[in-house]
mmCIF file of C-alpha atoms in Angstrom:
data_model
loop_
_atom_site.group_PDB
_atom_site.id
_atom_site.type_symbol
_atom_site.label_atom_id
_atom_site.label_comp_id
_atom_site.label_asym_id
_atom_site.label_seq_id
_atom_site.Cartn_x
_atom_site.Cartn_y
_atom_site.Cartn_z
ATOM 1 C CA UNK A 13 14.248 20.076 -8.092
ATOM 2 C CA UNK A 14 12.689 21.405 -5.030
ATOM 3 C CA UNK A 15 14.390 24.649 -3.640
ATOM 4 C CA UNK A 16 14.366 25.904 0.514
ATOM 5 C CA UNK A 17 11.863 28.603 -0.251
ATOM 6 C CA UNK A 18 9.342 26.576 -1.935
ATOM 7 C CA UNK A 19 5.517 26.265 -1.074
ATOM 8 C CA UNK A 20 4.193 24.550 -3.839
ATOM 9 C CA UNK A 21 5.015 21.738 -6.048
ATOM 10 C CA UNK A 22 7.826 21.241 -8.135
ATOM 11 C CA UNK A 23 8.085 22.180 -11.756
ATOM 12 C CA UNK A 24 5.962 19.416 -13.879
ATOM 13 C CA UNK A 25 8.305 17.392 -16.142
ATOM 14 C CA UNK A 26 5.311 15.039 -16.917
ATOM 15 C CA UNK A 27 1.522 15.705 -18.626
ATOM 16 C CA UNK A 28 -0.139 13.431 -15.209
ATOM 17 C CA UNK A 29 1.777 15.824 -12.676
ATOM 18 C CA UNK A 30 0.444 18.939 -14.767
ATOM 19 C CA UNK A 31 -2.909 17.148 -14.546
ATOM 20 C CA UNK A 32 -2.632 16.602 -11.014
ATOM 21 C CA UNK A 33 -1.508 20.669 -10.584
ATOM 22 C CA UNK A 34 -4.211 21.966 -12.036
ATOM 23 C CA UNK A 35 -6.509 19.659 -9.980
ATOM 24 C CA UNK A 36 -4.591 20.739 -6.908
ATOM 25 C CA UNK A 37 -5.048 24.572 -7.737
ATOM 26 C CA UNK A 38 -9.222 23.626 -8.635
ATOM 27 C CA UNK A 39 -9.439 22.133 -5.754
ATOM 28 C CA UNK A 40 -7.771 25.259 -3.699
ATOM 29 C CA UNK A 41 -9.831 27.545 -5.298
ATOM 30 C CA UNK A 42 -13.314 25.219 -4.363
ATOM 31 C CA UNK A 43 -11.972 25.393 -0.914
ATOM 32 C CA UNK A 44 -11.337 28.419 -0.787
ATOM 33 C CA UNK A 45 -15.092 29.343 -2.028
ATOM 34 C CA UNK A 46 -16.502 27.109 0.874
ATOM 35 C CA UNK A 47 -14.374 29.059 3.815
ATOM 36 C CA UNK A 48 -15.326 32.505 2.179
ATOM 37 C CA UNK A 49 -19.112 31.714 2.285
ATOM 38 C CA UNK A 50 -18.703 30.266 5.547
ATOM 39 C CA UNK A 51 -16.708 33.382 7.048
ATOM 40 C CA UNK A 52 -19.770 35.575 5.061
ATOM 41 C CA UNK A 53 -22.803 33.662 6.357
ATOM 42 C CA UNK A 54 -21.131 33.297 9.859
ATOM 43 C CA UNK A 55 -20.321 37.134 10.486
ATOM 44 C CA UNK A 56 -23.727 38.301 8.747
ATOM 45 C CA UNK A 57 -25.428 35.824 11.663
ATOM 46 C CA UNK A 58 -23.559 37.740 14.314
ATOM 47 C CA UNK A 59 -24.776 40.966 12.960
ATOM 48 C CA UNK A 60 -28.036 41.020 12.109
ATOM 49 C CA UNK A 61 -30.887 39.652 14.739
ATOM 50 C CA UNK A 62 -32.367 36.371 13.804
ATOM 51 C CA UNK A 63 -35.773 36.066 12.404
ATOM 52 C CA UNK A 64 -38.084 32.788 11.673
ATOM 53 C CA UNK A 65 -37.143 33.222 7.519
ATOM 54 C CA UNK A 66 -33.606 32.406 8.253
ATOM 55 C CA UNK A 67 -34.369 29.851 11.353
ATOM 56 C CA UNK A 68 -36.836 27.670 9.886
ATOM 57 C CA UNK A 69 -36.923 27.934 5.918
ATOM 58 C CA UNK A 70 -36.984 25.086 3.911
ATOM 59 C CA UNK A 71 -35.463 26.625 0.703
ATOM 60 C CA UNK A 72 -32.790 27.465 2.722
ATOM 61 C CA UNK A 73 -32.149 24.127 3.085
ATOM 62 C CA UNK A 74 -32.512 22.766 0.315
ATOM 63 C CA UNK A 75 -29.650 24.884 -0.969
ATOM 64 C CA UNK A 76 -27.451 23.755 1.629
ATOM 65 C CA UNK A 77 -28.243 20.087 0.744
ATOM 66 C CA UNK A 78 -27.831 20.707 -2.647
ATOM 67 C CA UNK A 79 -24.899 22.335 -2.856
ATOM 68 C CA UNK A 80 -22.687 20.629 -1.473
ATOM 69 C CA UNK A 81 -23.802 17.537 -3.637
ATOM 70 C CA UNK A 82 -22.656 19.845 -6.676
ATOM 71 C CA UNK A 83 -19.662 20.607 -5.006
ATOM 72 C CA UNK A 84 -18.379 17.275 -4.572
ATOM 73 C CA UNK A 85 -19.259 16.385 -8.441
ATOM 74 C CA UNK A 86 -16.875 19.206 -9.530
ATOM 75 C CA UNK A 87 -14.463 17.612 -7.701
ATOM 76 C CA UNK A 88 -15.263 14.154 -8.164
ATOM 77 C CA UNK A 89 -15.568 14.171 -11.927
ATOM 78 C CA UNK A 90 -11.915 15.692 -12.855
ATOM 79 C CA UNK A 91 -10.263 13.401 -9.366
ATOM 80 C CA UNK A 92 -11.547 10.092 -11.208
ATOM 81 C CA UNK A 93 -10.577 11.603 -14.891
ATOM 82 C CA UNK A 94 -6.749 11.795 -13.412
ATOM 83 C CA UNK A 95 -7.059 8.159 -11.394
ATOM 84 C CA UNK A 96 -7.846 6.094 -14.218
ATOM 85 C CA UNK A 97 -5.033 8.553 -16.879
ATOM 86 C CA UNK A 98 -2.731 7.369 -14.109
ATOM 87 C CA UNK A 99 -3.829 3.463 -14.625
ATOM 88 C CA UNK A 100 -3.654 3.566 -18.230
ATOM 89 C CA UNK A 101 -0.874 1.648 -19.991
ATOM 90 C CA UNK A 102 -0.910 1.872 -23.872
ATOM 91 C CA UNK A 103 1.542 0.177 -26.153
ATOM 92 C CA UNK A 104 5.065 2.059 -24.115
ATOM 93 C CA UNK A 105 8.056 2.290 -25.889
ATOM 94 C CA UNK A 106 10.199 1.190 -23.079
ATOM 95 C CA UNK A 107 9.979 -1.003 -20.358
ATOM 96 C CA UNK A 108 11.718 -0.503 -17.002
ATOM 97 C CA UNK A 109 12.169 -2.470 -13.983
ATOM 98 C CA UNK A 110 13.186 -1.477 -10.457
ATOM 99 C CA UNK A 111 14.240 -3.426 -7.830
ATOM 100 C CA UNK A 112 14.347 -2.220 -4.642
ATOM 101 C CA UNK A 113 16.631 -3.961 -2.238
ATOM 102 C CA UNK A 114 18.052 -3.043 1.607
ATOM 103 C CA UNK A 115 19.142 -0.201 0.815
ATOM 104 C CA UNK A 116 19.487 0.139 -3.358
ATOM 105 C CA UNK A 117 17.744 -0.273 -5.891
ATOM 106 C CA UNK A 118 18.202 -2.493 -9.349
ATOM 107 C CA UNK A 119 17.120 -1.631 -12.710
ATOM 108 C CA UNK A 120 16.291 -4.097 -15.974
ATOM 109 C CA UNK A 121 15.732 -2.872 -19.235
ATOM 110 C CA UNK A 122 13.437 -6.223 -20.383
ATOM 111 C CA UNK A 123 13.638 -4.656 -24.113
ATOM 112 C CA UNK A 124 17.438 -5.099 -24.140
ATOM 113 C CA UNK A 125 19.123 -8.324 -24.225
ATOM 114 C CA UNK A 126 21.580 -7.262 -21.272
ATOM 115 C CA UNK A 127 21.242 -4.087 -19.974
ATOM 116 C CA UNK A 128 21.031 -4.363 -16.080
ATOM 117 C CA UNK A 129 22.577 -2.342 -13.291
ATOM 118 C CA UNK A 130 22.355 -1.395 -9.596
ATOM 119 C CA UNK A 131 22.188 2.173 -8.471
ATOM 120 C CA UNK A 132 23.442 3.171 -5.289
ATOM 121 C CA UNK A 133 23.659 6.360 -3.262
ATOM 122 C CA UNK A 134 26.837 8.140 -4.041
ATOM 123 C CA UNK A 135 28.630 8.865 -0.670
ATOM 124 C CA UNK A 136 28.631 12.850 0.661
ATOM 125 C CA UNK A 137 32.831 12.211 1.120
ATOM 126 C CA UNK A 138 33.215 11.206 -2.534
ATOM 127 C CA UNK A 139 30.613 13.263 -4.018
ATOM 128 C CA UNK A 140 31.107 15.978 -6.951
ATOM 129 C CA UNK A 141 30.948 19.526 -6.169
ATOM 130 C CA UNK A 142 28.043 20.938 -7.013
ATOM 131 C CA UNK A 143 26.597 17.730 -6.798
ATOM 132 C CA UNK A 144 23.302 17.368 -4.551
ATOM 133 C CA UNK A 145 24.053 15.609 -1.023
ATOM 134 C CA UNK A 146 21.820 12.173 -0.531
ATOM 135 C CA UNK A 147 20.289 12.576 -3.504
ATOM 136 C CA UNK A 148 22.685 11.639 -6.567
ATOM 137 C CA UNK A 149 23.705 7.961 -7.519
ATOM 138 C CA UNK A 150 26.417 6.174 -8.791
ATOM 139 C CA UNK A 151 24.010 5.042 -11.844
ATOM 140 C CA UNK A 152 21.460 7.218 -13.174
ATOM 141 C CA UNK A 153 17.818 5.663 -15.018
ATOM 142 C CA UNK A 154 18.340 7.062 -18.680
ATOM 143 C CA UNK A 155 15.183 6.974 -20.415
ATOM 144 C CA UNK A 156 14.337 8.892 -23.757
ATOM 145 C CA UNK A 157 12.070 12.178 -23.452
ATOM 146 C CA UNK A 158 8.405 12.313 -25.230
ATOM 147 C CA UNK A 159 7.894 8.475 -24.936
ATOM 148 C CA UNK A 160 5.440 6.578 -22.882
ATOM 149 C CA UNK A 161 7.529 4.186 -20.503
ATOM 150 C CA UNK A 162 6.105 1.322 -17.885
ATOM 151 C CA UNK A 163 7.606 0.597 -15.047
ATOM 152 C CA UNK A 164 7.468 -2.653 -13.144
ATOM 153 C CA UNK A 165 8.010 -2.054 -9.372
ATOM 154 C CA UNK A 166 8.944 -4.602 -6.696
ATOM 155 C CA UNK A 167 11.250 -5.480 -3.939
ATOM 156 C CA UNK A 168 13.554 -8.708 -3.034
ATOM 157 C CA UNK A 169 13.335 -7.796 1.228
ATOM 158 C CA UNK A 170 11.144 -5.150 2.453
ATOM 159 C CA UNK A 171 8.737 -2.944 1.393
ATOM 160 C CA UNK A 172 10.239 0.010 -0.829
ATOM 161 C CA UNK A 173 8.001 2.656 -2.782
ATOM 162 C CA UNK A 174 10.015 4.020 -6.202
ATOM 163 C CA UNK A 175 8.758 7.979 -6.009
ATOM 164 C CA UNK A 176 9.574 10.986 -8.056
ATOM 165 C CA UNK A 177 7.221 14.168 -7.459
ATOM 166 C CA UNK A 178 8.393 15.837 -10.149
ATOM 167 C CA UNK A 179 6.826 12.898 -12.548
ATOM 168 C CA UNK A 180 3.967 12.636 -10.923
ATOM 169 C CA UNK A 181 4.957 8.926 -10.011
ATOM 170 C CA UNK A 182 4.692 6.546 -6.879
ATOM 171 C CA UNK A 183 4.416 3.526 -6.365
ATOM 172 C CA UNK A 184 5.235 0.622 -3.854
ATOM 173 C CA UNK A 185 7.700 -2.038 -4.071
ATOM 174 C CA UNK A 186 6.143 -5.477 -2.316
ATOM 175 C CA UNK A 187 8.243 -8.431 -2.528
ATOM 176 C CA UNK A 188 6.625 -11.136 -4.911
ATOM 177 C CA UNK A 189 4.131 -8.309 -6.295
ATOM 178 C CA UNK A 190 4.833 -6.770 -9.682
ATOM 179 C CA UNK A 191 3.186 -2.574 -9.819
ATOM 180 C CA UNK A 192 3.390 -0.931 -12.889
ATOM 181 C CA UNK A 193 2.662 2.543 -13.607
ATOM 182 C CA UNK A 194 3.942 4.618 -17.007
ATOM 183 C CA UNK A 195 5.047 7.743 -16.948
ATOM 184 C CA UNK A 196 5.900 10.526 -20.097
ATOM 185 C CA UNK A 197 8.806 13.009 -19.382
ATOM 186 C CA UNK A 198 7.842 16.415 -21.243
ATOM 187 C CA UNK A 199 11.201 17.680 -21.358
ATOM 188 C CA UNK A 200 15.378 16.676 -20.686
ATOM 189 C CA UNK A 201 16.519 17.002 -17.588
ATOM 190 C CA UNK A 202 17.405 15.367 -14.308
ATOM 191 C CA UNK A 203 14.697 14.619 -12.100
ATOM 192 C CA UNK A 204 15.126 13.650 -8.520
ATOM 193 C CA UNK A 205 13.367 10.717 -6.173
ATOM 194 C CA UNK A 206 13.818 9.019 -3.198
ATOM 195 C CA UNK A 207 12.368 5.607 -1.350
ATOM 196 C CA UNK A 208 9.187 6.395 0.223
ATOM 197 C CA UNK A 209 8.086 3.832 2.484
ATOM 198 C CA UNK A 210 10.104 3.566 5.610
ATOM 199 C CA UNK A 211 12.199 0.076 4.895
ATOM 200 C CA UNK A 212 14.835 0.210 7.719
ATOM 201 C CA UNK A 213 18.010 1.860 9.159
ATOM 202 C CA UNK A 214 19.061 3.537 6.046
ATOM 203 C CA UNK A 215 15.788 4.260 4.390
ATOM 204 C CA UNK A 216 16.814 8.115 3.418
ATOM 205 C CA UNK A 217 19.908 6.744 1.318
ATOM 206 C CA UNK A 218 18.153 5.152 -1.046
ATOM 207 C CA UNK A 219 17.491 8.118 -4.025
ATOM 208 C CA UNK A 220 16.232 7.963 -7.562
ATOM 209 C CA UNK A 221 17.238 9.689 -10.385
ATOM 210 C CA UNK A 222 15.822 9.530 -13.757
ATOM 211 C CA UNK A 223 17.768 11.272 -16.558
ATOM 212 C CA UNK A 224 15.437 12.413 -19.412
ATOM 213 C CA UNK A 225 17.626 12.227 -23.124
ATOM 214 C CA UNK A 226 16.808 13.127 -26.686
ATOM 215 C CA UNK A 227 16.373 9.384 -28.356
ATOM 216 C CA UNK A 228 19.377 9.521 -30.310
ATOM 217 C CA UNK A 229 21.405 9.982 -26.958
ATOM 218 C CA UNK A 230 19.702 7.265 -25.200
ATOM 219 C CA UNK A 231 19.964 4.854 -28.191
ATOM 220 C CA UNK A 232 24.096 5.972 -27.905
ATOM 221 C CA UNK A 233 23.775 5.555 -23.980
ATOM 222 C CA UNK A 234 22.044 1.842 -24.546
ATOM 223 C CA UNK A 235 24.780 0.553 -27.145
ATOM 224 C CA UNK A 236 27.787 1.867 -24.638
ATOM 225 C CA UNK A 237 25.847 0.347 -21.610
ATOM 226 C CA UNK A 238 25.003 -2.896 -23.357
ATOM 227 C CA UNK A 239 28.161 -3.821 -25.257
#
């Protein structure tokens, strides 16, 4: 859960949003290389008096050719390592899908013979205290921690996108497309989401929350839901 203070991302509940972290922070850091040098070659040009070496050298361009190129690979390589971890779907112990409708969303759990609900935005006048404004719901997604789970997203109306940062997962609801992405949640918790793609009046009252559960409480949570 994101605080008022915060810069960076949120705590990573999932092994793709630590991936996608550390490539953040590698990425920074290449950056942050690049302005340096920049900043160095710039003031040491303003300095010191020009001379034919630096004006017309051809190993000096060569680096400046090459470099770059290797630049871009170190970014490249671990950018396409995270984009197809992110694709992959391997045998998941659970399959969810979410429904996103004007302005709720619908969930189906297609490995239960009837276990189905909607999930709407709990008002701020009949909320809990200590409860988070626009953000909690009336019926949270339970799923069990340290298991792969797929997702199938799509919408009945509008387009919808079913988000949560801390997971590490987006992705967009299109009426009569299925999108499925997977997702692994690292530890319990509560983790927080809301619709993002702009689908009307009341697009910010539409939030997601996923509940992470040992399996023995989510196999108790299942039998309660679906008897």
């Amino acid at each position: 859960m994101a605080n008022h203070s915060q810069f960076g991302f949120q705590d990573a509940s999932s092994p793709i949003m630590e991936e996608l972290v550390e490539f953040h922070d590698h990425a920074l850091m290449v950056a942050l290389a690049i302005c340096s040098l920049v900043l160095y070659l710039l003031a040491l040009m303003l300095m010191e008096k020009l001379s034919s070496n630096t004006v017309d050298a051809q190993e000096v361009e060569l680096v400046w050719t090459i470099l770059p190129a290797i630049v871009l690979i170190l970014l490249a390589l671990p950018s396409l390592q995270i984009l197809y971890m992110m694709d992959e779907i391997d045998e998941p112990d659970l399959t969810l899908k979410a429904i996103g409708h004007q302005w709720y969303w619908s969930y189906e759990y297609t490995d239960f013979k009837d276990l189905s609900f909607d999930s709407y935005m709990i008002p701020t006048t009949e909320l809990p205290l200590g409860h988070f404004r626009l953000l909690e719901v009336d019926h949270r997604v339970v799923v069990p921690m340290e298991s792969p789970i797929r997702i199938i997203v799509t919408a009945s109306d509008v387009l919808h996108s079913w988000a949560i940062p801390t997971l590490g997962v987006k992705t967009d609801a299109i009426p009569g497309r299925l999108n499925q992405t997977s997702f692994i949640t690292t530890r319990p918790g509560i983790f927080y989401g809301q619709c993002s793609e702009i689908c009307g009046a009341n697009h910010s009252y539409m939030p997601i929350v996923v509940e992470s559960t040992p399996l023995a409480n989510f196999e108790s949570w299942s039998s309660l839901l679906s008897s």
